[in-house]
């Protein structure tokens, strides 16, 4: 939301003094509406008018493959030097399967909500109310899933589904964006997370688990930069530009690091589960990767949308 305070809003004078006193919440709601109008109402995309679609897909695939190779060469010079045990591989594969299923639920639910008009209604709500309710729903269902015993399948998967639906309800306005941008953002996100996950899976055991503390500090900085436009005056243009860069590019770095950390944490939990120290719980593991995917995807969409807007000027 680093773009909310960039455009001043003009309010018409009203002879009624009671109605002319616009509250801070009303201003925030108008800012929320205007931000979505500017950033998510993009014209439709036609593949025939933007080059050969096959060439663009091949270019994207080559970019993803090159990124995976580069990341592996830079961060994975010292591999574990042994074949991954079957139990760890099975645990990791089950986690990836649940992560993909969760992302699929979010995508289908977001599209359904968008087609039903939910996105338009969401834009008319007070932004602070949206943030508060979405955080409460997400955190509540997430911790409910974490604390439910793995053997209680019905309750655990119900809470997990509720968590995914809460994410879909908040992310549905992204569907105002061009389908081409969403597709490219999805491809780049899969490529980025896939290459980083490969590094985490083949690196030495527990090599990157030390990243947990620094990454939490990074998340705090990124979160503060995201709320800065709602706090700082609109005249602080340079400060807002810096906060937007931290939110976008700093967020990519932080949640890319979390992907690396989470994959190594999953393998660590797999070894503990094999020894009987903890219960196998791939649903809990998948939530961490889903959050990494969502945060990277949102920033990819914003960056691609900004670049498309700059190219048209």
XYZ file of C-alpha atoms in Angstrom:
313
model
C 0.000 0.000 0.000
C 2.965 2.249 -0.515
C 1.068 4.183 -3.177
C -1.901 5.322 -1.102
C -0.704 8.814 -0.248
C 0.807 9.834 -3.557
C -2.153 11.709 -5.071
C -3.885 14.535 -3.225
C -7.640 14.278 -2.999
C -9.950 17.198 -3.604
C -13.178 17.440 -1.653
C -16.043 19.648 -2.785
C -17.305 22.254 -0.389
C -20.603 21.448 1.258
C -22.904 24.096 2.715
C -23.830 21.720 5.499
C -21.095 21.980 8.184
C -21.928 18.539 9.568
C -21.341 16.855 6.242
C -18.266 18.925 5.371
C -16.294 17.538 8.305
C -14.751 14.545 6.620
C -13.322 12.071 9.078
C -9.922 10.421 8.784
C -11.589 7.095 8.164
C -13.497 8.499 5.184
C -10.274 9.868 3.731
C -8.628 6.466 4.145
C -11.561 4.770 2.424
C -11.311 7.160 -0.526
C -7.565 6.596 -0.698
C -8.156 2.858 -0.716
C -10.659 3.154 -3.558
C -8.448 5.485 -5.593
C -5.413 3.231 -5.178
C -7.251 0.266 -6.641
C -8.637 2.376 -9.465
C -5.173 3.538 -10.431
C -3.332 0.261 -10.019
C -5.758 -2.517 -10.793
C -7.989 -1.229 -13.571
C -5.795 -2.142 -16.499
C -6.914 -2.536 -20.119
C -7.349 -6.004 -21.491
C -4.349 -7.780 -22.945
C -4.221 -9.225 -26.419
C -1.395 -11.682 -27.177
C -1.546 -10.926 -30.885
C -0.809 -7.266 -30.247
C 2.231 -7.886 -28.062
C 4.358 -10.271 -30.067
C 4.368 -14.022 -30.434
C 2.955 -15.735 -27.352
C 5.144 -18.823 -27.819
C 8.286 -16.704 -27.920
C 7.248 -14.910 -24.741
C 6.622 -18.214 -22.954
C 9.995 -19.564 -24.085
C 11.641 -16.367 -22.908
C 9.970 -16.695 -19.516
C 10.996 -20.353 -19.211
C 14.596 -19.475 -20.106
C 14.575 -16.681 -17.548
C 13.307 -19.029 -14.841
C 15.871 -21.689 -15.726
C 18.706 -19.162 -15.790
C 17.660 -17.782 -12.432
C 17.608 -21.264 -10.908
C 21.089 -21.999 -12.261
C 22.496 -18.665 -11.064
C 21.004 -18.991 -7.581
C 22.328 -22.527 -7.285
C 25.856 -21.503 -8.299
C 25.971 -18.519 -5.925
C 24.297 -19.886 -2.790
C 24.834 -23.611 -3.058
C 28.566 -24.072 -3.478
C 28.629 -26.533 -0.580
C 25.916 -29.160 -1.018
C 24.951 -31.828 1.476
C 27.059 -34.319 -0.505
C 24.614 -37.171 -0.019
C 21.341 -38.393 -1.413
C 18.291 -37.087 0.407
C 16.762 -39.869 2.550
C 13.402 -41.217 1.420
C 11.589 -39.951 4.510
C 12.845 -36.391 4.038
C 11.993 -36.485 0.338
C 8.484 -37.769 1.055
C 7.946 -35.149 3.762
C 9.113 -32.363 1.456
C 7.019 -33.601 -1.477
C 3.897 -33.821 0.685
C 4.513 -30.268 1.891
C 4.926 -28.984 -1.667
C 1.732 -30.799 -2.678
C -0.249 -29.127 0.106
C 1.327 -25.775 -0.750
C 0.246 -26.110 -4.379
C -3.225 -27.207 -3.305
C -3.517 -24.213 -0.977
C -2.434 -21.782 -3.703
C -4.954 -23.399 -6.044
C -7.752 -22.958 -3.480
C -6.815 -19.304 -3.081
C -6.786 -18.727 -6.844
C -10.144 -20.421 -7.474
C -11.808 -18.767 -4.476
C -10.433 -15.320 -5.402
C -11.745 -15.649 -8.959
C -15.148 -16.772 -7.714
C -15.371 -13.878 -5.265
C -14.247 -11.413 -7.916
C -16.882 -12.588 -10.390
C -19.559 -12.292 -7.708
C -18.731 -8.594 -7.189
C -16.884 -9.025 -3.904
C -13.858 -7.054 -5.156
C -15.994 -3.958 -5.797
C -17.588 -4.188 -2.366
C -14.199 -4.682 -0.732
C -12.940 -1.446 -2.312
C -15.831 0.481 -0.758
C -15.009 -0.656 2.768
C -12.935 1.333 5.227
C -9.286 0.280 4.643
C -8.521 0.056 8.351
C -11.503 -2.216 8.796
C -10.305 -4.382 5.894
C -6.812 -4.605 7.377
C -8.119 -5.402 10.855
C -10.639 -8.030 9.787
C -8.258 -9.683 7.320
C -5.474 -9.884 9.904
C -7.849 -11.277 12.514
C -9.224 -13.897 10.113
C -5.804 -14.876 8.777
C -4.045 -15.053 12.133
C -6.986 -16.748 13.812
C -7.331 -19.531 11.235
C -3.553 -19.896 10.927
C -2.930 -20.380 14.640
C -6.019 -22.534 14.884
C -4.492 -24.788 12.222
C -1.111 -24.800 13.962
C -2.606 -25.826 17.304
C -4.880 -28.547 15.948
C -3.464 -32.042 16.330
C -2.529 -33.711 13.005
C -4.804 -36.658 13.801
C -7.833 -34.351 13.988
C -8.162 -34.250 10.197
C -11.588 -32.649 9.931
C -10.867 -29.671 12.171
C -7.348 -29.171 10.840
C -8.305 -29.155 7.159
C -11.373 -27.016 7.882
C -9.219 -24.357 9.554
C -6.636 -24.644 6.781
C -9.363 -24.122 4.181
C -10.606 -21.126 6.186
C -7.095 -19.670 6.137
C -6.926 -20.024 2.352
C -10.379 -18.464 1.914
C -9.336 -15.514 4.088
C -6.340 -14.943 1.804
C -8.558 -15.202 -1.274
C -11.007 -12.617 0.069
C -8.227 -10.054 0.492
C -6.384 -10.857 -2.751
C -9.423 -10.875 -5.048
C -8.967 -7.209 -6.154
C -5.717 -8.278 -7.830
C -7.911 -9.729 -10.575
C -8.558 -6.191 -11.800
C -5.038 -6.403 -13.195
C -4.295 -7.549 -16.723
C -4.264 -11.370 -17.016
C -0.882 -11.109 -18.741
C 0.627 -9.385 -15.700
C -0.862 -11.954 -13.331
C 0.445 -14.817 -15.471
C 3.940 -13.354 -15.657
C 3.957 -12.620 -11.923
C 2.912 -16.199 -11.225
C 5.628 -17.555 -13.524
C 8.310 -15.386 -11.934
C 7.153 -16.303 -8.430
C 7.240 -20.020 -9.182
C 10.679 -19.637 -10.755
C 12.055 -17.650 -7.845
C 10.647 -19.928 -5.156
C 11.503 -23.079 -7.090
C 15.163 -22.120 -7.500
C 15.495 -21.040 -3.872
C 13.730 -24.194 -2.647
C 16.174 -26.300 -4.683
C 19.070 -24.561 -2.959
C 17.529 -25.150 0.453
C 16.855 -28.823 -0.281
C 20.359 -29.602 -1.559
C 22.395 -27.427 0.822
C 24.054 -28.813 3.917
C 21.701 -29.690 6.743
C 20.613 -26.692 8.827
C 22.976 -24.402 6.912
C 20.434 -21.590 6.618
C 18.431 -22.031 9.820
C 20.335 -19.122 11.373
C 18.423 -16.776 9.031
C 15.281 -16.884 11.177
C 16.185 -13.958 13.445
C 17.502 -11.571 10.765
C 14.506 -12.316 8.528
C 12.055 -11.431 11.305
C 13.834 -8.090 11.666
C 13.575 -7.626 7.903
C 9.853 -8.321 7.975
C 9.424 -5.625 10.621
C 11.223 -3.079 8.422
C 9.177 -4.056 5.363
C 5.917 -3.833 7.344
C 6.783 -0.372 8.654
C 7.619 0.808 5.128
C 4.247 -0.486 3.950
C 2.338 1.561 6.529
C 4.501 4.673 6.120
C 2.289 6.264 3.400
C -0.698 6.097 5.741
C 1.212 7.948 8.462
C 3.495 10.399 6.659
C 2.155 13.538 4.957
C 1.623 13.435 1.213
C 4.313 16.111 0.754
C 7.059 13.692 1.800
C 7.408 12.407 -1.750
C 11.027 11.284 -1.517
C 10.411 9.457 1.736
C 7.381 7.742 0.244
C 9.433 6.665 -2.775
C 12.028 5.085 -0.492
C 9.355 3.316 1.543
C 7.823 1.954 -1.657
C 11.185 0.554 -2.801
C 11.734 -1.082 0.582
C 8.220 -2.543 0.496
C 8.664 -3.971 -3.015
C 12.296 -4.963 -3.480
C 13.185 -5.367 0.165
C 10.090 -7.537 0.545
C 11.209 -9.738 -2.356
C 14.575 -10.282 -0.690
C 13.076 -10.966 2.741
C 10.471 -13.475 1.597
C 12.950 -15.116 -0.759
C 15.120 -15.626 2.317
C 12.127 -16.996 4.197
C 11.616 -19.553 1.410
C 15.174 -20.760 1.888
C 14.740 -20.845 5.659
C 11.367 -22.602 5.528
C 12.607 -25.383 3.230
C 15.507 -26.140 5.565
C 13.143 -25.963 8.542
C 10.821 -28.484 6.853
C 13.720 -30.905 6.346
C 14.761 -30.389 9.971
C 11.242 -31.213 11.132
C 11.250 -34.272 8.867
C 14.345 -35.622 10.619
C 12.780 -34.932 14.008
C 9.533 -36.651 12.979
C 11.450 -39.686 11.767
C 13.028 -40.013 15.220
C 9.623 -39.624 16.879
C 10.390 -36.266 18.502
C 7.520 -34.436 16.766
C 4.429 -35.444 14.807
C 4.428 -35.249 11.015
C 2.355 -32.210 10.061
C 2.734 -31.133 6.435
C -0.330 -28.864 6.641
C 1.434 -26.594 9.116
C 4.584 -26.639 6.995
C 2.663 -25.685 3.851
C 1.224 -22.514 5.420
C 4.698 -21.003 5.727
C 5.430 -21.608 2.045
C 1.999 -20.275 1.058
C 2.700 -17.019 2.871
C 6.066 -16.765 1.121
C 4.387 -17.319 -2.262
C 1.642 -14.767 -1.618
C 4.029 -12.044 -0.478
C 6.386 -12.570 -3.425
C 3.503 -12.764 -5.911
C 1.907 -9.512 -4.707
C 5.172 -7.651 -5.118
C 5.773 -9.151 -8.547
C 2.328 -7.956 -9.637
C 2.978 -4.450 -8.317
C 6.395 -4.202 -9.984
C 5.117 -5.439 -13.350
C 2.104 -3.119 -13.139
C 4.342 -0.130 -12.402
C 6.643 -0.956 -15.309
C 3.717 -1.304 -17.691
C 2.404 2.069 -16.582
C 5.825 3.696 -17.069
C 6.175 2.242 -20.568
C 2.903 3.863 -21.628
C 3.962 7.351 -20.596
